[in-house]
Structures are given as structure tokens and as C-alpha cells.
Amino acid sequence: MGLMRQLRHTIIRSMPNPCFCAVTNLKSLLQRRKHRIKPAGKRQFLITDSHDSLWITERQRHSRYRRGIKYAVNELARIYHLNSMDILPGGVFIDCGANVGELGLWARAKGLDYHAFEPEPDEARCCDLNNYGGAPETRQCGLWNQTGEMKLYS
């Protein structure tokens, strides 16, 4: 990494959240990007675009949404090959390791009942905000208690 780029990253990492968000939003505006970021606590940020909003925990992940939240969520579903699944009306989507629940937006748009599992408290809170209107519905637990392999069936 070049010296100037390294210096820029060091400065950005050291910025307080409100300053980081202001600089990022100015850059997004100048680059005509859709997304904006707003601090909402030490580890919560609200990403918005012209149509949608999404709560995240890591401010550096804002760039994932530069083409819009819906685009990023659909891209994530494409990477996970979710569009190749047979989707039954009224079906269930179980998200193990849900993080902030981005795939819940996709699942609900497809008419699926969404169930999230996320052991990390900050990510689970964002998942609740993104999918359950803030109600604590994300199951905050790991799905196994030891290292190993197991067969999963669908």
C-alpha cells in the first residue's frame, strides 16, 4: 500500500464517528453515490439511500451500499446462490449467522418468513432493527457448542 493511501486510512480510522460520517457523506455526494451514513451510537450506524434504510455495526462497511441497499442485498443473495432456490409461497428462510440481517430484507421481499440466529449482541440488535421493527426477535445464540463437522439437511 502506498504511503499516501496508508496515511489516509490511518486518518480515517482515527476519526470520531460523527466526523467520519460527515466526510463519507460529502464524498458520496460529490461522487453521486446513493447511500448516506449516520451515527446512532458507538457501534450502530444507519445507512440510507433514496428508497431504503439499513442498520449496520461496522462503519467501514458503508461502501458496500454505494449502489443502493437493494442492489447490495440482491448481490449478496446472488453470491449465496439464493436466486436458484425454489421459493414456495409462505416458506421459511432461516439465516444462521445473520450478522445485521441483510438477507432478511431479501427473504421478506420474496414473501418468506424470516428467522435469524446471530450470537453477537450488536449485530443481533441491528438485525432486529432491520427485520423486526426493533423487537428482540433475533435468536442470540450460536447453533453449536463445539468445533467439528455435522451434516445439515434441507
PDB file of C-alpha atoms in Angstrom:
ATOM      1  CA  MET A   1       0.000   0.000   0.000  1.00  0.00           C
ATOM      2  CA  GLY A   2       1.374   3.426  -0.932  1.00  0.00           C
ATOM      3  CA  LEU A   3       2.418   5.857   1.784  1.00  0.00           C
ATOM      4  CA  MET A   4      -0.328   8.408   0.981  1.00  0.00           C
ATOM      5  CA  ARG A   5      -3.010   5.737   0.932  1.00  0.00           C
ATOM      6  CA  GLN A   6      -1.764   4.337   4.231  1.00  0.00           C
ATOM      7  CA  LEU A   7      -1.791   7.833   5.756  1.00  0.00           C
ATOM      8  CA  ARG A   8      -5.338   8.438   4.504  1.00  0.00           C
ATOM      9  CA  HIS A   9      -6.540   5.143   6.012  1.00  0.00           C
ATOM     10  CA  THR A  10      -4.864   5.971   9.337  1.00  0.00           C
ATOM     11  CA  ILE A  11      -6.567   9.367   9.464  1.00  0.00           C
ATOM     12  CA  ILE A  12      -9.970   7.935   8.532  1.00  0.00           C
ATOM     13  CA  ARG A  13      -9.719   5.123  11.125  1.00  0.00           C
ATOM     14  CA  SER A  14      -8.921   7.632  13.857  1.00  0.00           C
ATOM     15  CA  MET A  15     -11.890   9.942  13.120  1.00  0.00           C
ATOM     16  CA  PRO A  16     -14.758  10.019  15.623  1.00  0.00           C
ATOM     17  CA  ASN A  17     -17.970   8.557  14.207  1.00  0.00           C
ATOM     18  CA  PRO A  18     -19.794  11.883  13.528  1.00  0.00           C
ATOM     19  CA  CYS A  19     -16.771  13.275  11.677  1.00  0.00           C
ATOM     20  CA  PHE A  20     -16.291  10.038   9.718  1.00  0.00           C
ATOM     21  CA  CYS A  21     -19.950  10.089   8.670  1.00  0.00           C
ATOM     22  CA  ALA A  22     -19.830  13.745   7.605  1.00  0.00           C
ATOM     23  CA  VAL A  23     -16.699  13.202   5.476  1.00  0.00           C
ATOM     24  CA  THR A  24     -18.108   9.995   3.998  1.00  0.00           C
ATOM     25  CA  ASN A  25     -21.427  11.650   3.129  1.00  0.00           C
ATOM     26  CA  LEU A  26     -19.664  14.571   1.463  1.00  0.00           C
ATOM     27  CA  LYS A  27     -17.562  12.154  -0.576  1.00  0.00           C
ATOM     28  CA  SER A  28     -20.692  10.164  -1.529  1.00  0.00           C
ATOM     29  CA  LEU A  29     -22.494  13.347  -2.557  1.00  0.00           C
ATOM     30  CA  LEU A  30     -19.583  14.510  -4.722  1.00  0.00           C
ATOM     31  CA  GLN A  31     -19.317  11.075  -6.329  1.00  0.00           C
ATOM     32  CA  ARG A  32     -23.103  10.944  -6.891  1.00  0.00           C
ATOM     33  CA  ARG A  33     -23.452   7.780  -4.851  1.00  0.00           C
ATOM     34  CA  LYS A  34     -26.854   6.876  -3.414  1.00  0.00           C
ATOM     35  CA  HIS A  35     -26.000   5.995   0.150  1.00  0.00           C
ATOM     36  CA  ARG A  36     -25.545   8.106   3.273  1.00  0.00           C
ATOM     37  CA  ILE A  37     -24.367   7.063   6.736  1.00  0.00           C
ATOM     38  CA  LYS A  38     -25.473   8.392  10.111  1.00  0.00           C
ATOM     39  CA  PRO A  39     -24.037   7.509  13.524  1.00  0.00           C
ATOM     40  CA  ALA A  40     -26.529   6.122  16.023  1.00  0.00           C
ATOM     41  CA  GLY A  41     -24.315   5.036  18.897  1.00  0.00           C
ATOM     42  CA  LYS A  42     -20.826   3.697  19.348  1.00  0.00           C
ATOM     43  CA  ARG A  43     -21.352   0.642  17.125  1.00  0.00           C
ATOM     44  CA  GLN A  44     -24.558   1.430  15.260  1.00  0.00           C
ATOM     45  CA  PHE A  45     -24.886   3.283  12.001  1.00  0.00           C
ATOM     46  CA  LEU A  46     -27.894   3.905   9.804  1.00  0.00           C
ATOM     47  CA  ILE A  47     -27.315   3.602   6.070  1.00  0.00           C
ATOM     48  CA  THR A  48     -29.939   5.245   3.872  1.00  0.00           C
ATOM     49  CA  ASP A  49     -30.454   5.669   0.170  1.00  0.00           C
ATOM     50  CA  SER A  50     -33.313   7.195  -1.758  1.00  0.00           C
ATOM     51  CA  HIS A  51     -35.579   4.175  -1.052  1.00  0.00           C
ATOM     52  CA  ASP A  52     -34.329   2.043   1.843  1.00  0.00           C
ATOM     53  CA  SER A  53     -32.514   2.084   5.159  1.00  0.00           C
ATOM     54  CA  LEU A  54     -30.309  -0.469   6.907  1.00  0.00           C
ATOM     55  CA  TRP A  55     -28.652  -0.596  10.325  1.00  0.00           C
ATOM     56  CA  ILE A  56     -25.017  -1.772  10.412  1.00  0.00           C
ATOM     57  CA  THR A  57     -22.328  -2.140  13.085  1.00  0.00           C
ATOM     58  CA  GLU A  58     -19.102  -1.554  11.160  1.00  0.00           C
ATOM     59  CA  ARG A  59     -18.786   1.913   9.660  1.00  0.00           C
ATOM     60  CA  GLN A  60     -16.256   0.822   7.035  1.00  0.00           C
ATOM     61  CA  ARG A  61     -18.930  -1.444   5.502  1.00  0.00           C
ATOM     62  CA  HIS A  62     -20.833   1.624   4.257  1.00  0.00           C
ATOM     63  CA  SER A  63     -19.159   1.342   0.861  1.00  0.00           C
ATOM     64  CA  ARG A  64     -20.941  -1.971   0.250  1.00  0.00           C
ATOM     65  CA  TYR A  65     -24.126   0.094  -0.279  1.00  0.00           C
ATOM     66  CA  ARG A  66     -22.763   2.723  -2.662  1.00  0.00           C
ATOM     67  CA  ARG A  67     -25.063   1.487  -5.449  1.00  0.00           C
ATOM     68  CA  GLY A  68     -28.004   1.338  -3.068  1.00  0.00           C
ATOM     69  CA  ILE A  69     -29.168  -1.005  -0.332  1.00  0.00           C
ATOM     70  CA  LYS A  70     -31.447  -3.107  -2.541  1.00  0.00           C
ATOM     71  CA  TYR A  71     -28.627  -3.624  -5.044  1.00  0.00           C
ATOM     72  CA  ALA A  72     -26.221  -4.737  -2.285  1.00  0.00           C
ATOM     73  CA  VAL A  73     -28.760  -7.119  -0.731  1.00  0.00           C
ATOM     74  CA  ASN A  74     -29.588  -8.652  -4.119  1.00  0.00           C
ATOM     75  CA  GLU A  75     -25.875  -9.002  -4.869  1.00  0.00           C
ATOM     76  CA  LEU A  76     -25.369 -10.824  -1.561  1.00  0.00           C
ATOM     77  CA  ALA A  77     -28.262 -13.169  -2.428  1.00  0.00           C
ATOM     78  CA  ARG A  78     -26.687 -13.776  -5.842  1.00  0.00           C
ATOM     79  CA  ILE A  79     -23.305 -14.620  -4.288  1.00  0.00           C
ATOM     80  CA  TYR A  80     -25.012 -17.131  -1.975  1.00  0.00           C
ATOM     81  CA  HIS A  81     -26.971 -18.570  -4.969  1.00  0.00           C
ATOM     82  CA  LEU A  82     -30.271 -17.855  -3.245  1.00  0.00           C
ATOM     83  CA  ASN A  83     -31.986 -16.962  -6.509  1.00  0.00           C
ATOM     84  CA  SER A  84     -31.544 -20.567  -7.669  1.00  0.00           C
ATOM     85  CA  MET A  85     -33.687 -21.887  -4.786  1.00  0.00           C
ATOM     86  CA  ASP A  86     -37.250 -22.968  -5.328  1.00  0.00           C
ATOM     87  CA  ILE A  87     -39.204 -20.435  -3.297  1.00  0.00           C
ATOM     88  CA  LEU A  88     -42.540 -21.624  -2.004  1.00  0.00           C
ATOM     89  CA  PRO A  89     -45.192 -19.050  -1.085  1.00  0.00           C
ATOM     90  CA  GLY A  90     -45.284 -18.729   2.696  1.00  0.00           C
ATOM     91  CA  GLY A  91     -41.975 -20.569   3.028  1.00  0.00           C
ATOM     92  CA  VAL A  92     -39.410 -20.082   5.766  1.00  0.00           C
ATOM     93  CA  PHE A  93     -35.902 -18.635   5.463  1.00  0.00           C
ATOM     94  CA  ILE A  94     -33.522 -19.486   8.324  1.00  0.00           C
ATOM     95  CA  ASP A  95     -30.432 -17.267   8.488  1.00  0.00           C
ATOM     96  CA  CYS A  96     -27.668 -18.854  10.580  1.00  0.00           C
ATOM     97  CA  GLY A  97     -25.040 -16.230  11.344  1.00  0.00           C
ATOM     98  CA  ALA A  98     -27.359 -13.444  10.242  1.00  0.00           C
ATOM     99  CA  ASN A  99     -24.976 -10.593  11.051  1.00  0.00           C
ATOM    100  CA  VAL A 100     -27.139  -7.450  10.622  1.00  0.00           C
ATOM    101  CA  GLY A 101     -29.878  -9.328   8.772  1.00  0.00           C
ATOM    102  CA  GLU A 102     -29.323  -8.132   5.218  1.00  0.00           C
ATOM    103  CA  LEU A 103     -30.691 -11.387   3.838  1.00  0.00           C
ATOM    104  CA  GLY A 104     -33.849 -10.821   5.854  1.00  0.00           C
ATOM    105  CA  LEU A 105     -34.643  -7.919   3.531  1.00  0.00           C
ATOM    106  CA  TRP A 106     -34.289 -10.266   0.570  1.00  0.00           C
ATOM    107  CA  ALA A 107     -36.317 -13.065   2.207  1.00  0.00           C
ATOM    108  CA  ARG A 108     -39.173 -10.806   3.237  1.00  0.00           C
ATOM    109  CA  ALA A 109     -39.283  -9.262  -0.267  1.00  0.00           C
ATOM    110  CA  LYS A 110     -39.808 -12.822  -1.569  1.00  0.00           C
ATOM    111  CA  GLY A 111     -42.681 -13.372   0.890  1.00  0.00           C
ATOM    112  CA  LEU A 112     -40.717 -15.692   3.166  1.00  0.00           C
ATOM    113  CA  ASP A 113     -40.994 -15.916   6.934  1.00  0.00           C
ATOM    114  CA  TYR A 114     -37.546 -14.853   8.214  1.00  0.00           C
ATOM    115  CA  HIS A 115     -35.819 -16.388  11.258  1.00  0.00           C
ATOM    116  CA  ALA A 116     -32.405 -15.032  12.280  1.00  0.00           C
ATOM    117  CA  PHE A 117     -29.687 -16.504  14.509  1.00  0.00           C
ATOM    118  CA  GLU A 118     -26.817 -14.186  15.462  1.00  0.00           C
ATOM    119  CA  PRO A 119     -24.754 -14.581  18.660  1.00  0.00           C
ATOM    120  CA  GLU A 120     -23.083 -11.130  18.593  1.00  0.00           C
ATOM    121  CA  PRO A 121     -25.246  -8.617  20.540  1.00  0.00           C
ATOM    122  CA  ASP A 122     -24.575  -5.514  18.389  1.00  0.00           C
ATOM    123  CA  GLU A 123     -25.211  -7.350  15.130  1.00  0.00           C
ATOM    124  CA  ALA A 124     -28.331  -9.029  16.576  1.00  0.00           C
ATOM    125  CA  ARG A 125     -29.684  -5.605  17.601  1.00  0.00           C
ATOM    126  CA  CYS A 126     -29.179  -4.295  14.059  1.00  0.00           C
ATOM    127  CA  CYS A 127     -30.833  -7.452  12.699  1.00  0.00           C
ATOM    128  CA  ASP A 128     -33.824  -6.731  14.951  1.00  0.00           C
ATOM    129  CA  LEU A 129     -33.965  -3.135  13.713  1.00  0.00           C
ATOM    130  CA  ASN A 130     -33.684  -4.229  10.077  1.00  0.00           C
ATOM    131  CA  ASN A 131     -36.227  -7.042  10.168  1.00  0.00           C
ATOM    132  CA  TYR A 132     -38.471  -6.961  13.216  1.00  0.00           C
ATOM    133  CA  GLY A 133     -39.180  -3.277  13.778  1.00  0.00           C
ATOM    134  CA  GLY A 134     -36.690  -3.275  16.669  1.00  0.00           C
ATOM    135  CA  ALA A 135     -38.424  -6.088  18.586  1.00  0.00           C
ATOM    136  CA  PRO A 136     -35.881  -8.568  20.007  1.00  0.00           C
ATOM    137  CA  GLU A 137     -36.688 -11.468  17.673  1.00  0.00           C
ATOM    138  CA  THR A 138     -33.176 -12.433  16.536  1.00  0.00           C
ATOM    139  CA  ARG A 139     -32.103 -15.516  18.448  1.00  0.00           C
ATOM    140  CA  GLN A 140     -28.833 -14.574  20.124  1.00  0.00           C
ATOM    141  CA  CYS A 141     -27.126 -17.909  20.196  1.00  0.00           C
ATOM    142  CA  GLY A 142     -24.619 -19.981  18.334  1.00  0.00           C
ATOM    143  CA  LEU A 143     -26.040 -23.069  16.732  1.00  0.00           C
ATOM    144  CA  TRP A 144     -23.454 -25.472  18.114  1.00  0.00           C
ATOM    145  CA  ASN A 145     -21.245 -25.634  21.175  1.00  0.00           C
ATOM    146  CA  GLN A 146     -18.133 -27.397  19.866  1.00  0.00           C
ATOM    147  CA  THR A 147     -15.763 -27.484  16.923  1.00  0.00           C
ATOM    148  CA  GLY A 148     -16.484 -30.197  14.407  1.00  0.00           C
ATOM    149  CA  GLU A 149     -18.494 -31.136  11.363  1.00  0.00           C
ATOM    150  CA  MET A 150     -22.101 -32.088  11.015  1.00  0.00           C
ATOM    151  CA  LYS A 151     -24.445 -32.859   8.159  1.00  0.00           C
ATOM    152  CA  LEU A 152     -27.251 -30.396   7.507  1.00  0.00           C
ATOM    153  CA  TYR A 153     -30.343 -31.412   5.579  1.00  0.00           C
ATOM    154  CA  SER A 154     -32.866 -29.270   3.799  1.00  0.00           C
TER     155      SER A 154
END
